[in-house]
Amino acid sequence: MLNILDIGAAGGVDPLLNKKKHIKKKFYLFEPSSKEFQKLKKKYLDNNNIKLFRIALSNKKYDKKLFYLFGTSSSLIFSEFLEQKREKVTRDYVSVDSIDSLRKKKIIPQIDIIKIDTEGSEINILEGGKNCFKNEVLAVKIEFKFHSVKGSNDFNSIHNFMMKNEFLLAGMSYSYTDKLIMNSGDLLYLKNSKSKIFNKKINIEKCVKICELLKKEKYLLNFDRFSHSKTYNKRNIFDEVYLPLVGSLFFKLSLFFFGKRKRLKSAPKNNRI
């Protein structure tokens, strides 16, 4: 069983983490927006493998803290919204806690995979889960921006934290603005095979399942026991060659028919996660 923590769960479980039905998974979804939380409750009403929390996560605990919403997005960081200048910003209040605190209180179990998409408070969430990231978590998918303020969800701050806690960057997807400036995307980190966490056999077994789930089987070649395995050394031609070509073709066709105004929405993310 893989325990997956989805932080910023508006819209539902991340499709990337909900594949491979034969791999047993339990999801813990955190969503501070009351409107989006009600949608999740309705969507997963009869699903015993999904547990919902209307709590925001950060590096400190608050019984009641102001946060901001636009569309289906929400964040504890207001500056991100000012920069975007998109929809009307509304306000709400929510209780805030940290990953390590929730683990200590046994509200959540040991977590194997964490996904974070919180519009600017990613670093605070990482800092609030230092112990878990160091000693438990095996994979992290996290949203980032190339030009964010340091200490929010900027690439350098996130990457430095992950490297410090023995993670390696195993995948990156990113998009461009309509002016061809690299903008934002997702990062996928896997625990370094040299970490002492893999002294426990169960963590190696979980890593095998995680790599299968994320289509990162080749990563297992970093482990001595799998280094000569033919099973994990096969090249996935469809994912690595044909799918990126189809994405690029779709992008060019959209430019031809709709013009560059559609570039941001239809541009394929490079280096698929």
Short mmCIF file of C-alpha atoms in Angstrom, two decimals:
data_model
loop_
_atom_site.label_atom_id
_atom_site.label_comp_id
_atom_site.label_asym_id
_atom_site.label_seq_id
_atom_site.Cartn_x
_atom_site.Cartn_y
_atom_site.Cartn_z
CA MET A 1 0.00 0.00 0.00
CA LEU A 2 1.30 3.44 -1.00
CA ASN A 3 0.20 6.42 1.10
CA ILE A 4 -0.09 9.57 -1.02
CA LEU A 5 -0.46 13.10 0.34
CA ASP A 6 -2.04 15.52 -2.15
CA ILE A 7 -1.67 19.13 -0.98
CA GLY A 8 -3.74 21.57 -3.01
CA ALA A 9 -6.27 19.01 -4.23
CA ALA A 10 -8.80 21.21 -6.05
CA GLY A 11 -10.27 19.18 -8.91
CA GLY A 12 -9.44 15.82 -7.37
CA VAL A 13 -6.63 13.30 -7.21
CA ASP A 14 -3.67 14.01 -9.51
CA PRO A 15 -4.13 11.69 -12.55
CA LEU A 16 -0.39 10.93 -12.63
CA LEU A 17 -0.68 9.33 -9.20
CA ASN A 18 -3.94 7.47 -9.81
CA LYS A 19 -2.84 5.10 -12.55
CA LYS A 20 -1.91 1.41 -12.27
CA LYS A 21 -5.02 0.17 -10.49
CA HIS A 22 -3.24 -3.02 -9.38
CA ILE A 23 -0.99 -0.91 -7.12
CA LYS A 24 -2.89 -0.30 -3.88
CA LYS A 25 -2.99 3.36 -2.86
CA LYS A 26 -4.52 5.47 -0.10
CA PHE A 27 -4.91 9.20 -0.72
CA TYR A 28 -4.94 12.04 1.82
CA LEU A 29 -6.26 15.18 0.14
CA PHE A 30 -5.79 18.67 1.63
CA GLU A 31 -7.79 21.55 0.19
CA PRO A 32 -8.41 24.86 2.08
CA SER A 33 -11.08 26.29 -0.25
CA SER A 34 -14.51 25.51 1.23
CA LYS A 35 -16.09 25.53 -2.23
CA GLU A 36 -13.55 23.12 -3.72
CA PHE A 37 -13.62 20.99 -0.56
CA GLN A 38 -17.38 20.47 -0.93
CA LYS A 39 -16.84 19.36 -4.52
CA LEU A 40 -14.27 16.82 -3.33
CA LYS A 41 -16.65 15.51 -0.65
CA LYS A 42 -19.33 14.96 -3.26
CA LYS A 43 -16.92 13.39 -5.74
CA TYR A 44 -15.36 10.92 -3.29
CA LEU A 45 -18.36 10.32 -1.02
CA ASP A 46 -18.19 6.52 -1.28
CA ASN A 47 -14.44 6.12 -1.77
CA ASN A 48 -12.82 4.56 1.30
CA ASN A 49 -9.33 4.99 -0.15
CA ILE A 50 -9.54 8.79 -0.11
CA LYS A 51 -9.55 10.87 3.08
CA LEU A 52 -10.27 14.61 2.91
CA PHE A 53 -9.02 17.48 5.06
CA ARG A 54 -10.05 21.14 4.86
CA ILE A 55 -6.72 22.30 6.27
CA ALA A 56 -3.96 24.44 4.77
CA LEU A 57 -0.40 23.23 5.27
CA SER A 58 2.62 25.43 6.01
CA ASN A 59 5.56 25.57 8.44
CA LYS A 60 3.55 26.94 11.39
CA LYS A 61 0.26 26.17 13.11
CA TYR A 62 -2.66 28.62 13.10
CA ASP A 63 -6.17 28.03 14.40
CA LYS A 64 -7.50 30.57 11.92
CA LYS A 65 -5.56 32.23 9.12
CA LEU A 66 -6.56 34.36 6.16
CA PHE A 67 -5.99 32.91 2.71
CA TYR A 68 -6.84 34.00 -0.81
CA LEU A 69 -8.74 32.45 -3.72
CA PHE A 70 -9.34 33.02 -7.40
CA GLY A 71 -11.04 30.50 -9.66
CA THR A 72 -10.21 27.06 -8.31
CA SER A 73 -6.83 28.20 -6.95
CA SER A 74 -5.99 29.24 -3.39
CA SER A 75 -2.90 30.27 -1.46
CA LEU A 76 -1.67 31.64 1.85
CA ILE A 77 0.67 33.90 -0.16
CA PHE A 78 -1.03 37.00 -1.57
CA SER A 79 1.87 38.36 -3.64
CA GLU A 80 1.54 35.58 -6.19
CA PHE A 81 -1.97 36.72 -7.05
CA LEU A 82 -0.91 40.36 -7.45
CA GLU A 83 1.66 39.32 -10.03
CA GLN A 84 -0.81 37.20 -12.02
CA LYS A 85 -3.62 39.81 -12.15
CA ARG A 86 -6.17 37.23 -13.18
CA GLU A 87 -9.62 36.76 -11.68
CA LYS A 88 -11.12 38.62 -8.74
CA VAL A 89 -9.45 37.64 -5.48
CA THR A 90 -11.70 36.61 -2.60
CA ARG A 91 -10.79 35.85 1.01
CA ASP A 92 -11.56 33.12 3.48
CA TYR A 93 -10.22 31.67 6.73
CA VAL A 94 -8.80 28.23 7.37
CA SER A 95 -6.86 26.36 10.06
CA VAL A 96 -3.20 25.74 9.25
CA ASP A 97 -0.87 22.94 10.35
CA SER A 98 2.37 21.29 9.22
CA ILE A 99 3.13 17.84 7.82
CA ASP A 100 5.42 16.94 10.72
CA SER A 101 2.81 18.05 13.24
CA LEU A 102 0.10 15.92 11.60
CA ARG A 103 2.44 12.91 11.62
CA LYS A 104 3.33 13.44 15.27
CA LYS A 105 -0.37 13.56 16.17
CA LYS A 106 -0.94 10.45 14.00
CA ILE A 107 -3.58 12.25 11.94
CA ILE A 108 -1.82 10.97 8.82
CA PRO A 109 0.30 7.79 8.49
CA GLN A 110 3.80 7.47 7.08
CA ILE A 111 3.66 9.08 3.64
CA ASP A 112 5.39 7.62 0.57
CA ILE A 113 4.51 10.21 -2.12
CA ILE A 114 3.73 13.90 -1.71
CA LYS A 115 2.25 16.17 -4.38
CA ILE A 116 2.23 19.94 -3.75
CA ASP A 117 0.46 22.60 -5.81
CA THR A 118 -0.29 25.64 -3.62
CA GLU A 119 0.43 28.77 -5.67
CA GLY A 120 3.46 30.06 -3.80
CA SER A 121 3.58 28.44 -0.35
CA GLU A 122 5.47 25.34 -1.49
CA ILE A 123 8.68 26.12 0.42
CA ASN A 124 6.83 26.74 3.67
CA ILE A 125 5.14 23.36 3.28
CA LEU A 126 8.49 21.66 2.66
CA GLU A 127 9.98 23.34 5.72
CA GLY A 128 7.02 22.18 7.79
CA GLY A 129 7.72 18.58 6.84
CA LYS A 130 11.50 18.39 7.25
CA ASN A 131 11.44 15.25 9.34
CA CYS A 132 9.10 13.40 7.00
CA PHE A 133 11.03 14.38 3.88
CA LYS A 134 14.28 13.26 5.47
CA ASN A 135 13.13 9.96 6.97
CA GLU A 136 9.98 8.76 5.20
CA VAL A 137 8.99 10.28 1.86
CA LEU A 138 10.23 8.50 -1.28
CA ALA A 139 8.84 10.68 -4.09
CA VAL A 140 7.69 14.29 -4.48
CA LYS A 141 5.83 16.02 -7.29
CA ILE A 142 5.81 19.80 -6.83
CA GLU A 143 4.81 22.85 -8.86
CA PHE A 144 7.45 25.55 -9.41
CA LYS A 145 8.06 28.81 -11.22
CA PHE A 146 11.30 30.02 -12.72
CA HIS A 147 10.81 33.65 -11.75
CA SER A 148 9.08 33.48 -8.36
CA VAL A 149 10.31 35.35 -5.29
CA LYS A 150 12.99 33.40 -3.43
CA GLY A 151 11.50 31.21 -0.71
CA SER A 152 8.09 30.77 -2.35
CA ASN A 153 7.91 28.23 -5.15
CA ASP A 154 11.02 29.27 -7.09
CA PHE A 155 13.12 26.51 -8.63
CA ASN A 156 16.34 27.20 -6.72
CA SER A 157 14.73 27.16 -3.26
CA ILE A 158 12.84 23.96 -3.97
CA HIS A 159 15.80 22.21 -5.58
CA ASN A 160 18.19 23.12 -2.75
CA PHE A 161 15.76 21.77 -0.16
CA MET A 162 15.25 18.51 -2.02
CA MET A 163 18.96 17.95 -2.60
CA LYS A 164 19.66 18.62 1.09
CA ASN A 165 17.17 15.89 1.97
CA GLU A 166 18.68 13.28 -0.38
CA PHE A 167 16.34 13.59 -3.35
CA LEU A 168 17.35 13.56 -7.01
CA LEU A 169 15.52 15.39 -9.80
CA ALA A 170 14.01 12.63 -11.95
CA GLY A 171 11.62 14.62 -14.12
CA MET A 172 10.66 18.14 -15.14
CA SER A 173 7.88 19.62 -17.23
CA TYR A 174 7.71 23.31 -18.04
CA SER A 175 5.88 25.75 -20.26
CA TYR A 176 6.58 29.11 -21.90
CA THR A 177 4.70 32.39 -21.75
CA ASP A 178 3.28 33.83 -24.96
CA LYS A 179 6.54 35.82 -25.23
CA LEU A 180 8.63 32.62 -25.17
CA ILE A 181 9.91 33.10 -21.62
CA MET A 182 10.25 29.92 -19.59
CA ASN A 183 7.46 30.16 -17.05
CA SER A 184 6.44 27.32 -14.73
CA GLY A 185 5.90 23.60 -14.49
CA ASP A 186 6.25 20.54 -12.29
CA LEU A 187 9.27 18.82 -10.76
CA LEU A 188 9.49 15.13 -9.87
CA TYR A 189 11.98 14.05 -7.22
CA LEU A 190 12.88 10.50 -6.15
CA LYS A 191 14.81 9.54 -3.05
CA ASN A 192 18.52 8.99 -3.69
CA SER A 193 19.25 5.26 -3.91
CA LYS A 194 22.25 5.79 -1.59
CA SER A 195 20.04 7.05 1.24
CA LYS A 196 20.02 5.06 4.48
CA ILE A 197 16.25 4.98 4.19
CA PHE A 198 16.70 2.03 1.83
CA ASN A 199 18.37 -0.05 4.51
CA LYS A 200 14.79 -1.12 5.17
CA LYS A 201 13.63 -3.66 2.61
CA ILE A 202 10.07 -2.37 2.66
CA ASN A 203 11.22 1.01 1.34
CA ILE A 204 12.94 -0.63 -1.61
CA GLU A 205 9.74 -2.56 -2.33
CA LYS A 206 7.74 0.68 -2.18
CA CYS A 207 10.25 2.41 -4.46
CA VAL A 208 9.73 -0.32 -7.06
CA LYS A 209 5.97 0.31 -6.97
CA ILE A 210 6.45 4.08 -7.13
CA CYS A 211 8.75 3.83 -10.16
CA GLU A 212 6.20 1.61 -11.90
CA LEU A 213 3.41 4.04 -11.06
CA LEU A 214 5.37 7.02 -12.40
CA LYS A 215 6.86 5.14 -15.37
CA LYS A 216 10.36 5.66 -13.99
CA GLU A 217 11.46 2.02 -13.92
CA LYS A 218 14.90 2.92 -15.22
CA TYR A 219 15.58 4.80 -11.99
CA LEU A 220 15.81 1.42 -10.26
CA LEU A 221 19.08 0.79 -12.11
CA ASN A 222 20.66 3.14 -9.56
CA PHE A 223 20.20 0.42 -6.93
CA ASP A 224 22.96 -2.17 -6.84
CA ARG A 225 20.49 -5.05 -6.74
CA PHE A 226 18.84 -3.88 -9.99
CA SER A 227 21.90 -2.47 -11.80
CA HIS A 228 22.11 -5.33 -14.32
CA SER A 229 18.40 -5.95 -14.67
CA LYS A 230 17.14 -6.25 -18.25
CA THR A 231 13.59 -5.70 -16.99
CA TYR A 232 14.28 -2.07 -16.00
CA ASN A 233 16.64 -1.28 -18.88
CA LYS A 234 14.05 -1.31 -21.66
CA ARG A 235 13.44 1.92 -23.53
CA ASN A 236 9.84 3.15 -23.65
CA ILE A 237 9.77 4.32 -27.27
CA PHE A 238 6.19 5.60 -27.09
CA ASP A 239 6.73 7.85 -24.04
CA GLU A 240 10.25 8.97 -24.89
CA VAL A 241 9.97 9.52 -28.66
CA TYR A 242 6.50 9.40 -30.20
CA LEU A 243 4.47 11.21 -27.54
CA PRO A 244 6.71 14.34 -27.50
CA LEU A 245 6.56 14.40 -31.32
CA VAL A 246 2.75 14.25 -31.26
CA GLY A 247 2.68 17.04 -28.66
CA SER A 248 4.91 19.26 -30.79
CA LEU A 249 2.80 18.57 -33.88
CA PHE A 250 -0.38 19.50 -32.00
CA PHE A 251 1.27 22.72 -30.83
CA LYS A 252 2.29 23.73 -34.36
CA LEU A 253 -1.18 22.96 -35.72
CA SER A 254 -2.80 25.05 -32.97
CA LEU A 255 -0.54 27.97 -33.88
CA PHE A 256 -1.46 27.62 -37.55
CA PHE A 257 -5.22 27.52 -36.95
CA PHE A 258 -5.62 29.71 -33.86
CA GLY A 259 -2.57 31.98 -33.82
CA LYS A 260 -0.07 32.73 -31.08
CA ARG A 261 -2.79 33.92 -28.65
CA LYS A 262 -3.41 30.24 -27.87
CA ARG A 263 0.29 29.48 -27.37
CA LEU A 264 0.26 29.37 -23.54
CA LYS A 265 -2.73 27.04 -23.29
CA SER A 266 -1.75 24.62 -26.02
CA ALA A 267 2.04 24.57 -25.72
CA PRO A 268 3.25 21.08 -24.77
CA LYS A 269 5.38 20.91 -21.65
CA ASN A 270 8.93 19.96 -22.49
CA ASN A 271 10.77 17.05 -20.84
CA ARG A 272 7.62 15.29 -19.70
CA ILE A 273 7.50 14.49 -16.02
#
